[in-house]
PDB file of C-alpha atoms in Angstrom:
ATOM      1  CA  UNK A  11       1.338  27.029 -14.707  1.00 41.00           C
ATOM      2  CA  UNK A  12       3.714  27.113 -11.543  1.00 41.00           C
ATOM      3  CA  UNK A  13       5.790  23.811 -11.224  1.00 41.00           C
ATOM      4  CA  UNK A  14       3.445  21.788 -13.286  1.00 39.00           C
ATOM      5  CA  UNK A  15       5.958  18.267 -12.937  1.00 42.00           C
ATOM      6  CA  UNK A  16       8.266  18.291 -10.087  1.00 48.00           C
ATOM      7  CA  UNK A  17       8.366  14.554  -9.714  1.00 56.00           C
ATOM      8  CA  UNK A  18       7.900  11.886 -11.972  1.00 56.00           C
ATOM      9  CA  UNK A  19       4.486  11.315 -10.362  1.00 59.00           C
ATOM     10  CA  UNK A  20       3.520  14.482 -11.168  1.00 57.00           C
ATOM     11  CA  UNK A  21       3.792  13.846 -15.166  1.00 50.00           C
ATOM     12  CA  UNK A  22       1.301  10.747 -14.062  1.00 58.00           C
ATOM     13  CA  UNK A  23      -1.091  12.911 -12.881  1.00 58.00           C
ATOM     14  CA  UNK A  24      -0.400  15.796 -15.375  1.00 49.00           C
ATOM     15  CA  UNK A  25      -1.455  13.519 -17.752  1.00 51.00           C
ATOM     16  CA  UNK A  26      -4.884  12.209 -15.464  1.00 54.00           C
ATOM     17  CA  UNK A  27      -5.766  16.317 -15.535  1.00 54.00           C
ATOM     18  CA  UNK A  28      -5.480  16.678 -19.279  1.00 46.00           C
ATOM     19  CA  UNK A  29      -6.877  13.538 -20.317  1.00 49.00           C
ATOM     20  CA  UNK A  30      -4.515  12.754 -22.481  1.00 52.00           C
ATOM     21  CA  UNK A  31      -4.386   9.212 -21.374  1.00 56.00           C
ATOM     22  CA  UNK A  32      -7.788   6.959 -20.986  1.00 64.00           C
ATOM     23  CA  UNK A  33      -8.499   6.022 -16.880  1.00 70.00           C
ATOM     24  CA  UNK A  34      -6.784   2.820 -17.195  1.00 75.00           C
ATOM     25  CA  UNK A  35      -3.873   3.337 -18.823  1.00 74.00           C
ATOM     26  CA  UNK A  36      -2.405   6.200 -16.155  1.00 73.00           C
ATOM     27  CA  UNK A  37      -3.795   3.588 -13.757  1.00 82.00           C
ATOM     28  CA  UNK A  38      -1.120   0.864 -15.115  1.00 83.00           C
ATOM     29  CA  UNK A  39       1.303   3.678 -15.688  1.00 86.00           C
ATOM     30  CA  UNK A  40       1.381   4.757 -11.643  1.00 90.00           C
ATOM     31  CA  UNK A  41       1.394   1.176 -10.596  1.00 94.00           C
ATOM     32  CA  UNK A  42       4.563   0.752 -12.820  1.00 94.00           C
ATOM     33  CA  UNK A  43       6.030   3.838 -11.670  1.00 93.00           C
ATOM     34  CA  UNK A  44       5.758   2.900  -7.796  1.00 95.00           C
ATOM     35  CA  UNK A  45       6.562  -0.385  -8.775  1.00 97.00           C
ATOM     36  CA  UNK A  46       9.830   0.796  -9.738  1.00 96.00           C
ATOM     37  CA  UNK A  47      10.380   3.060  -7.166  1.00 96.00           C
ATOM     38  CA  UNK A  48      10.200   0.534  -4.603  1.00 98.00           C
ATOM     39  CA  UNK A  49      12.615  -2.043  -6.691  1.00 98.00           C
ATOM     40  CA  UNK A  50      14.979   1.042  -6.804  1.00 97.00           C
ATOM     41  CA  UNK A  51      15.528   1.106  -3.234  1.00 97.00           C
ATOM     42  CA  UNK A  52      14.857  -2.218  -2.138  1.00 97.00           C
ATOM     43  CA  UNK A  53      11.767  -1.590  -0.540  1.00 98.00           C
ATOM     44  CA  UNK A  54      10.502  -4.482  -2.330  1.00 97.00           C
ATOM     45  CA  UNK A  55      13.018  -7.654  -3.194  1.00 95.00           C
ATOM     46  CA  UNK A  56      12.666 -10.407  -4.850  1.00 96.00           C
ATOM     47  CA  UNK A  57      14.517 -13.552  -4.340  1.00 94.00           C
ATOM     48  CA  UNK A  58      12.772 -16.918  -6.027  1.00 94.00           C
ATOM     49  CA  UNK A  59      15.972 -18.887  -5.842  1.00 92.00           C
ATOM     50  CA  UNK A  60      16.549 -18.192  -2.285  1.00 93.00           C
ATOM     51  CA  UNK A  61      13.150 -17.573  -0.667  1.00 94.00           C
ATOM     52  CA  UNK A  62      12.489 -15.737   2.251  1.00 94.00           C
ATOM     53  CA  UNK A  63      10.922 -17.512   5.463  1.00 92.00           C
ATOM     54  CA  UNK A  64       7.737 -15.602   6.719  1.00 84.00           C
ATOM     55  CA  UNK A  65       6.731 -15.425  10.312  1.00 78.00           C
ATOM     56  CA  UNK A  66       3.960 -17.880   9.747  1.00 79.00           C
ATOM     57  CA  UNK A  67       6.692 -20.196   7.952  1.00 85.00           C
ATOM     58  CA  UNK A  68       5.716 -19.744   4.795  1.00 87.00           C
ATOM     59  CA  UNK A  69       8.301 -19.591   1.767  1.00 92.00           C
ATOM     60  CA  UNK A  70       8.089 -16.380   0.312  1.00 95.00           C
ATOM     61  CA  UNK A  71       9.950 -15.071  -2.883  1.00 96.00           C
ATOM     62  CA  UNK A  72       9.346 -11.452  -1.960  1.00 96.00           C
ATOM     63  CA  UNK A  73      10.250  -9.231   1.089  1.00 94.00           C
ATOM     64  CA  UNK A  74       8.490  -5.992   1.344  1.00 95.00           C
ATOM     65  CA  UNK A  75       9.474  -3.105   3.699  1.00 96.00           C
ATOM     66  CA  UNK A  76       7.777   0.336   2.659  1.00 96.00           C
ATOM     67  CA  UNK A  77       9.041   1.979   5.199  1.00 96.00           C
ATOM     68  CA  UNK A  78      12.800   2.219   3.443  1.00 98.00           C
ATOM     69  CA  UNK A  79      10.229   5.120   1.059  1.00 97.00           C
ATOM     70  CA  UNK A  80      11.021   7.307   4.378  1.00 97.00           C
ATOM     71  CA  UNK A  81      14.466   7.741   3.825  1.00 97.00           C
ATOM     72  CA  UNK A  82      14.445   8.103  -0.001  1.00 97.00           C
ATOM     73  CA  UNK A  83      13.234  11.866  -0.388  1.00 94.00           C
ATOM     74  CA  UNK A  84      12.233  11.232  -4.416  1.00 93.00           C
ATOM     75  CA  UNK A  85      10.410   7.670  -3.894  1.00 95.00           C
ATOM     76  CA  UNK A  86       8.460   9.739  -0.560  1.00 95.00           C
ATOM     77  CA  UNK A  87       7.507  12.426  -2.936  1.00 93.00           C
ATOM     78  CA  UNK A  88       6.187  10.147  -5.670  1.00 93.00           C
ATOM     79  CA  UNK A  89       4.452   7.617  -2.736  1.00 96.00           C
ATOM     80  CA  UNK A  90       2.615  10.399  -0.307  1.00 96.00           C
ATOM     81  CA  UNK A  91       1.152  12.820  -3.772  1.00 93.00           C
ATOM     82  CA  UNK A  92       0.565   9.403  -4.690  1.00 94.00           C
ATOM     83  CA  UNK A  93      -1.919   8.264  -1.906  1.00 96.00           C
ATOM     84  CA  UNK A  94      -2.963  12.154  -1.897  1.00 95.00           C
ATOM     85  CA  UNK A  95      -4.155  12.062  -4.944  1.00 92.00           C
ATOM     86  CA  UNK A  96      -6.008   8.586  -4.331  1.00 94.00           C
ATOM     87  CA  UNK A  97      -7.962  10.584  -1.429  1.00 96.00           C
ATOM     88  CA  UNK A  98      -9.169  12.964  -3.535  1.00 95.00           C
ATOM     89  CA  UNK A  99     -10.202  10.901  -6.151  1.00 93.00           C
ATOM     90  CA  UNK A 100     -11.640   7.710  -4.334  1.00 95.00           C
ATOM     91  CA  UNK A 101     -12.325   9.508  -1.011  1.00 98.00           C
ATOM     92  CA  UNK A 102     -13.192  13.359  -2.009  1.00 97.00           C
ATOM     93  CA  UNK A 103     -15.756  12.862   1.617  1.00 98.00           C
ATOM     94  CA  UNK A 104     -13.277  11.971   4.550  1.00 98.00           C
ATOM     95  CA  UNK A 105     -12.850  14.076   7.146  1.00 98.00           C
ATOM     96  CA  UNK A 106      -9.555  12.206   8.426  1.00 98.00           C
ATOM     97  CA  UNK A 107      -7.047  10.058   8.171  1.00 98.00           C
ATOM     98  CA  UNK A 108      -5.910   7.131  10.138  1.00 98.00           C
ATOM     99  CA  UNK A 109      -2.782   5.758  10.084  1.00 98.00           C
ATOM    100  CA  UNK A 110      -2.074   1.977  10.909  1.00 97.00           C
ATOM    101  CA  UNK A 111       0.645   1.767  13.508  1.00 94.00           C
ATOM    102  CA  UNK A 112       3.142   1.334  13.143  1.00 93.00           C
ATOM    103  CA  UNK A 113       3.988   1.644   9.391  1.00 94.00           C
ATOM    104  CA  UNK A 114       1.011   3.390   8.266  1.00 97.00           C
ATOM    105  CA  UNK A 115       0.933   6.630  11.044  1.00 98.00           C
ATOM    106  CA  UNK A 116       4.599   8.647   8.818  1.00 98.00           C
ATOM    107  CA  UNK A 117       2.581   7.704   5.857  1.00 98.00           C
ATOM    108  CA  UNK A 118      -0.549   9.429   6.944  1.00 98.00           C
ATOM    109  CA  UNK A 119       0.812  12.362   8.314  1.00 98.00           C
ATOM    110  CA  UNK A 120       3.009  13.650   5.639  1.00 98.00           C
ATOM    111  CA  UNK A 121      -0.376  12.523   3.420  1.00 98.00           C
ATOM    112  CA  UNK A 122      -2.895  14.533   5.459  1.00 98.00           C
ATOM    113  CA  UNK A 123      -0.301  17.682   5.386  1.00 97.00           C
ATOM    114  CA  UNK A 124      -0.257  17.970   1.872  1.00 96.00           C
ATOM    115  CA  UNK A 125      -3.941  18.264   1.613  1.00 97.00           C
ATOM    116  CA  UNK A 126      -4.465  20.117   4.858  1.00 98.00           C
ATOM    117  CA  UNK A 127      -6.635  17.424   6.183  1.00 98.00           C
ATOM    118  CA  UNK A 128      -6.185  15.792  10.250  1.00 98.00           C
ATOM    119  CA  UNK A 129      -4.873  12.670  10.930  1.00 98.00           C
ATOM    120  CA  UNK A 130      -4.406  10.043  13.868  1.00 98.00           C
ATOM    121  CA  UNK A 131      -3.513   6.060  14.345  1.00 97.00           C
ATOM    122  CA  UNK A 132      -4.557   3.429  15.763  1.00 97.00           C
ATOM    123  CA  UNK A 133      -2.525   1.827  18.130  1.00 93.00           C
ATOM    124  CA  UNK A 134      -2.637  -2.406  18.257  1.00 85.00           C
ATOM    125  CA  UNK A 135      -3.985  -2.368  21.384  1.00 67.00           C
ATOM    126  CA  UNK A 136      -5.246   0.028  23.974  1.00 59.00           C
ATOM    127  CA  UNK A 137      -2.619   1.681  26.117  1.00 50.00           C
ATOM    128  CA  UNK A 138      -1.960   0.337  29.542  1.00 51.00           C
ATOM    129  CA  UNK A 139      -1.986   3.775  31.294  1.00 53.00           C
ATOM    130  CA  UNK A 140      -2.822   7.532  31.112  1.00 46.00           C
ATOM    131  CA  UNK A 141      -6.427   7.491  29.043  1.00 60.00           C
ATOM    132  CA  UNK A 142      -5.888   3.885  27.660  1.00 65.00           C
ATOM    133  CA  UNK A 143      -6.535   5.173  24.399  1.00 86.00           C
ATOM    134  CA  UNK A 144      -6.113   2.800  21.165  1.00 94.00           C
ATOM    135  CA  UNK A 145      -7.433   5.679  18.550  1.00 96.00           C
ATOM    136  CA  UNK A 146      -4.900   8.630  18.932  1.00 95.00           C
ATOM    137  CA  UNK A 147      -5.389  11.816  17.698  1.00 96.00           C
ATOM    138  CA  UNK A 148      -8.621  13.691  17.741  1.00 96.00           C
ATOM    139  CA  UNK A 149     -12.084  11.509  15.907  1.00 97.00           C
ATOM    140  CA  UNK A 150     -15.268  12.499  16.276  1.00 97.00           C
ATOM    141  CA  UNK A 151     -18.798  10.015  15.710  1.00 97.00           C
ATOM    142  CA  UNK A 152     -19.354  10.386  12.589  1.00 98.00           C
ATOM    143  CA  UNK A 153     -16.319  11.225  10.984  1.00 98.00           C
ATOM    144  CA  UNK A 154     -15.305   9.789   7.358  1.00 98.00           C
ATOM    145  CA  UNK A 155     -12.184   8.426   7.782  1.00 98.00           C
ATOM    146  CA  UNK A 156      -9.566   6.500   5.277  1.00 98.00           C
ATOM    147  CA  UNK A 157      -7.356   3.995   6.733  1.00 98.00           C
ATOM    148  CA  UNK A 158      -3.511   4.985   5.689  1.00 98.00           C
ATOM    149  CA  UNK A 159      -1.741   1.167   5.265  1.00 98.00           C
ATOM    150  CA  UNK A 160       1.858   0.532   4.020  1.00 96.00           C
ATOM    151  CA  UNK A 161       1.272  -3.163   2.614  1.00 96.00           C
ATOM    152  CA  UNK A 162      -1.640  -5.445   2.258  1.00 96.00           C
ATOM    153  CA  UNK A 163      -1.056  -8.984   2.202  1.00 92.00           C
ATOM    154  CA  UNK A 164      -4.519 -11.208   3.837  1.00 92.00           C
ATOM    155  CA  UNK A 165      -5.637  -8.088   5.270  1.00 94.00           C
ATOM    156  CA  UNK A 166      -5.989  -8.790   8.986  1.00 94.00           C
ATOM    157  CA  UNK A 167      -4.249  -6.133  10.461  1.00 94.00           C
ATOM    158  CA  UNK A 168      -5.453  -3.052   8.750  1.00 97.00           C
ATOM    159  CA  UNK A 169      -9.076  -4.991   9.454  1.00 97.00           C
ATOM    160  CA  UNK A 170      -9.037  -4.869  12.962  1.00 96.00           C
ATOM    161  CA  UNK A 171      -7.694  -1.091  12.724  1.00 97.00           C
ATOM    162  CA  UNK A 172     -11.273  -0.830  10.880  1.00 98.00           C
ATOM    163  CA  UNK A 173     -12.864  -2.052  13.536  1.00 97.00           C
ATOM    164  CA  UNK A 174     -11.767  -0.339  15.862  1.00 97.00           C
ATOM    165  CA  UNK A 175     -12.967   3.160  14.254  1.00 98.00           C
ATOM    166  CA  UNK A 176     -15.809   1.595  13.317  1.00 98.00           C
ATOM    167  CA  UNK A 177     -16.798   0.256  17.351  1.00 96.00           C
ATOM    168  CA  UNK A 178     -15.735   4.087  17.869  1.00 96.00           C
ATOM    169  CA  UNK A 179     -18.410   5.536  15.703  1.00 97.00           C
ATOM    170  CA  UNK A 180     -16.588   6.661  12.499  1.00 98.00           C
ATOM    171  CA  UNK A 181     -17.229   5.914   9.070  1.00 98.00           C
ATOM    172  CA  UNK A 182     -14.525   3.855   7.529  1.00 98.00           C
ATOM    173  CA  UNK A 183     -14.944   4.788   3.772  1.00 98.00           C
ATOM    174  CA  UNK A 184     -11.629   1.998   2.778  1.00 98.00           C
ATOM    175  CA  UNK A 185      -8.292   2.206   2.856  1.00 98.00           C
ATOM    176  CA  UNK A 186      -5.144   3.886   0.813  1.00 98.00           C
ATOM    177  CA  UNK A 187      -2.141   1.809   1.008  1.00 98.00           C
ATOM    178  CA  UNK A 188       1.155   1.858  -1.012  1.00 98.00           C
ATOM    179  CA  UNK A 189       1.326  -1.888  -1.922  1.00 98.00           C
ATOM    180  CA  UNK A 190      -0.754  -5.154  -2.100  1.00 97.00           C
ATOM    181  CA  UNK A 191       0.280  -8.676  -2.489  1.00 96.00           C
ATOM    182  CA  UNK A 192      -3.385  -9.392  -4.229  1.00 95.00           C
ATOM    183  CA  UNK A 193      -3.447 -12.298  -2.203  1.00 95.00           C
ATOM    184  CA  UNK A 194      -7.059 -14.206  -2.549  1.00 94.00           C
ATOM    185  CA  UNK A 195      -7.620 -14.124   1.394  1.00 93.00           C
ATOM    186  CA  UNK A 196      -7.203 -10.631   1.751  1.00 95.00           C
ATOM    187  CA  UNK A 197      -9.303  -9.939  -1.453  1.00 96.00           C
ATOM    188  CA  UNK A 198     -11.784 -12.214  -0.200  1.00 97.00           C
ATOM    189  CA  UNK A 199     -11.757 -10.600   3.539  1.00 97.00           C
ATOM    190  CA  UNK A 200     -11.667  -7.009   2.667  1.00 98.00           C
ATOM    191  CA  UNK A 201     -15.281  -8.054   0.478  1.00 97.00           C
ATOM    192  CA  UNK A 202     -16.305  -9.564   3.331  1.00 98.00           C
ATOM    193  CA  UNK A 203     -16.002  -6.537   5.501  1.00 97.00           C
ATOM    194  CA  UNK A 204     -17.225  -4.519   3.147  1.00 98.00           C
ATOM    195  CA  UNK A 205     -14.079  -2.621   2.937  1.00 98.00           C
ATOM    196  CA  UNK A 206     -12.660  -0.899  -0.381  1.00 97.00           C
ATOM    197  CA  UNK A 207      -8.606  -0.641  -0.531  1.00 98.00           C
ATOM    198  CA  UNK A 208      -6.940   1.310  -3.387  1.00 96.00           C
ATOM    199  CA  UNK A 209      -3.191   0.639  -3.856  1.00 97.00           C
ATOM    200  CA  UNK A 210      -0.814   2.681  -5.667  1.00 96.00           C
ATOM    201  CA  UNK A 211       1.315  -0.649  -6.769  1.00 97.00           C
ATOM    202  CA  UNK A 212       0.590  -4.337  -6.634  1.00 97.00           C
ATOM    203  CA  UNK A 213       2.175  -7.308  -6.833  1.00 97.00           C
ATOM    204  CA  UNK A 214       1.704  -7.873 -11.116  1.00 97.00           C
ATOM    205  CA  UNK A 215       3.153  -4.426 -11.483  1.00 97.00           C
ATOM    206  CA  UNK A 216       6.255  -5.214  -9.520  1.00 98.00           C
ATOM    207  CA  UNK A 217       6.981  -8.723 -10.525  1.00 97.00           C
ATOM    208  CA  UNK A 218       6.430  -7.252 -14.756  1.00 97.00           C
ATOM    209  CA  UNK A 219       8.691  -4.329 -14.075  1.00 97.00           C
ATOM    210  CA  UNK A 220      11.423  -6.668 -12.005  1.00 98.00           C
ATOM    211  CA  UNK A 221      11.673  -8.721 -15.032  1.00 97.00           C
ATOM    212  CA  UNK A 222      11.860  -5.830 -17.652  1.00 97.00           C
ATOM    213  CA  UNK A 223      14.593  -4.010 -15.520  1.00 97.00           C
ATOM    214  CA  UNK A 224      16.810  -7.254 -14.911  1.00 97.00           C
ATOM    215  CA  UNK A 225      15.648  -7.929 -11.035  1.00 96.00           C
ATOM    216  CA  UNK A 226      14.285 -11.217 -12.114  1.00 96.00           C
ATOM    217  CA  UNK A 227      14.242 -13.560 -14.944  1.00 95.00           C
ATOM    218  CA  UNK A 228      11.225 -13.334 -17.092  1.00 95.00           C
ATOM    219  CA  UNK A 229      10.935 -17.231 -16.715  1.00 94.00           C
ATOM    220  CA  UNK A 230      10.654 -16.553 -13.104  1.00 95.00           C
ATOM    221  CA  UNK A 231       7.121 -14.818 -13.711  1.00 96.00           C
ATOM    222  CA  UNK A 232       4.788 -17.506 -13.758  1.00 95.00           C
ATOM    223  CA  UNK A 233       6.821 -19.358 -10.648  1.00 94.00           C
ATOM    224  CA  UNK A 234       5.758 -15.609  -8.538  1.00 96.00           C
ATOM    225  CA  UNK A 235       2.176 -15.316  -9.962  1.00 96.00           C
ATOM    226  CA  UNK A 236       2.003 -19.374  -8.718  1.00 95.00           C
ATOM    227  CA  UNK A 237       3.062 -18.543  -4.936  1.00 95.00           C
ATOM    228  CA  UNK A 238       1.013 -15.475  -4.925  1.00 95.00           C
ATOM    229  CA  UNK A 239      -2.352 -17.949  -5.768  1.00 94.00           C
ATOM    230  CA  UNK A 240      -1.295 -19.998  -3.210  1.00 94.00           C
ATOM    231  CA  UNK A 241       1.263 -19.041  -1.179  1.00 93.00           C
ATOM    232  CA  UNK A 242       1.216 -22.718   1.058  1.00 90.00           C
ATOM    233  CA  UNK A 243       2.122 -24.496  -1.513  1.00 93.00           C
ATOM    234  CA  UNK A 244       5.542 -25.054  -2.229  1.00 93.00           C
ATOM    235  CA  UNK A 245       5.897 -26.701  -5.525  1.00 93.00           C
ATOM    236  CA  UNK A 246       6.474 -22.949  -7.262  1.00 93.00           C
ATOM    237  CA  UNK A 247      10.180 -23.103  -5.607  1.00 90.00           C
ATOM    238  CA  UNK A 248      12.801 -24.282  -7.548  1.00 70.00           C
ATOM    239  CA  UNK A 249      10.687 -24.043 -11.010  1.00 61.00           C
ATOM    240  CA  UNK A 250       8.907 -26.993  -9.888  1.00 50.00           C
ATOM    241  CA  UNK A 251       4.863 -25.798 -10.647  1.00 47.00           C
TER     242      UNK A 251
END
C-alpha cells in the first residue's frame, strides 16, 4: 500500500481502517494527538497562575489561536486529514463546505481540496457594495453543507454562520471544528439549534496531555476543569475552589 502513514495522524486512522483499535479508543487517541499538536506550537497556552483577560472580562487560564496550525506544515497536515476524515465519517452527504470567516475559510479550503469537494464562507455581515453578498462562494437551495470552525467556546458565532445558510436554503448537517472549550452554554446552544459539532480536540484532552508533558502541574487540573464549568466565577484562580 502506497504511503500508508505519512503523518502521525495517519497511524490514527491506519489504525480506525484496520480495526485494530475499538471506536473509542482512536477517538481519545486523535484528541490527544491534536491536543499535543496544538501545545507544541502554542496554538493553545495555558497560564493558571497568570490568567488571561477575555474580551468579555472574563479570567481565562487558556488562550487559543488555531490559526498558528497555518504556519506549522506537520500540525496543518495532521489538523486538515483530520477534519477530512471527520467529513467522511460524520458527514459522508454534504455537498459543501463553509468556512467561518475569518478563521474557519484556510481551514475549509485546504479541507475541501483534499477530498475534491467545493467550499465558500460566510462573511459576518453582508458586504456594503458590489452584490452585498454575506455567503461567498457558489451554494445552491438545497445543498448539504458542514460548517468549517477553528474553536468553539458558547457557540454564538459559528451559530449565526448557521443561520445564515440556513435563511439561504441549505441544509446545515453540523459543524467540523479543530477545538472546543466544552463549555455548558455552547453545549447547551448548539442542542438548542439542533446543531451537531464534531471536534478533533477538546478542552479534557489538552489540559490531561499539558500536565503529562510538563505544560502544567497536575494539581492545576481540577483548578482548569473548575473555570471551564463556570468560567464567571473566579474562585478557581489562585487554587482557591
Amino acid at each position: 500500500m502506497k504511503s500508508l502513514i505519512i503523518t502521525k495522524l495517519r497511524i490514527v486512522l491506519f489504525l480506525i481502517c484496520t480495526a485494530v483499535g475499538g471506536e473509542t479508543e482512536i477517538a481519545i487517541a486523535m484528541e490527544k494527538l491534536i491536543a499535543k499538536d496544538l501545545l507544541s506550537i502554542g496554538a493553545v497556552f495555558l497560564k493558571p497562575e497568570d490568567p488571561f483577560t477575555w474580551a468579555s472580562g472574563i479570567k481565562s487560564p487558556i488562550y487559543c489561536d488555531n490559526r498558528l496550525t497555518l504556519t506549522a506544515p506537520n500540525v496543518r497536515n495532521d489538523v486538515e486529514n483530520g477534519l477530512a476524515e471527520v467529513i467522511k465519517k460524520y458527514y459522508p452527504d454534504a455537498d459543501v463546505l463553509m468556512g467561518t470567516s475569518t478563521a474557519g475559510i484556510a481551514h475549509a479550503a485546504i479541507t475541501a481540496h483534499i477530498l475534491g469537494m467545493p467550499m465558500g464562507y460566510v462573511r459576518s455581515g453582508a458586504k456594503d457594495h458590489g452584490r452585498q453578498n454575506q455567503i461567498e462562494g457558489r451554494l445552491e437551495r438545497g445543498q448539504k453543507v458542514v460548517v468549517i470552525e477553528d474553536l468553539i467556546s458558547t457557540g454564538g458565532s459559528v451559530l449565526e454562520v448557521v443561520d445564515v445558510l440556513r435563511k439561504a436554503g441549505a441544509e446545515v448537517l453540523g459543524i467540523a471544528s479543530i477545538f472546543t472549550y466544552g463549555m455548558k452554554k455552547g453545549i447547551e446552544r448548539l442542542s438548542a439549534a439542533n446543531v451537531k459539532n464534531i471536534s478533533l480536540s477538546n478542552f479534557d484532552a489538552v489540559i490531561e496531555v499539558a500536565a503529562e508533558d510538563g505544560y502544567i502541574k497536575k494539581t492545576d487540573i481540577a483548578r482548569l476543569i473548575a473555570f471551564r464549568n463556570n468560567p464567571s466565577d473566579e474562585s478557581w484562580i489562585g487554587g482557591k475552589n
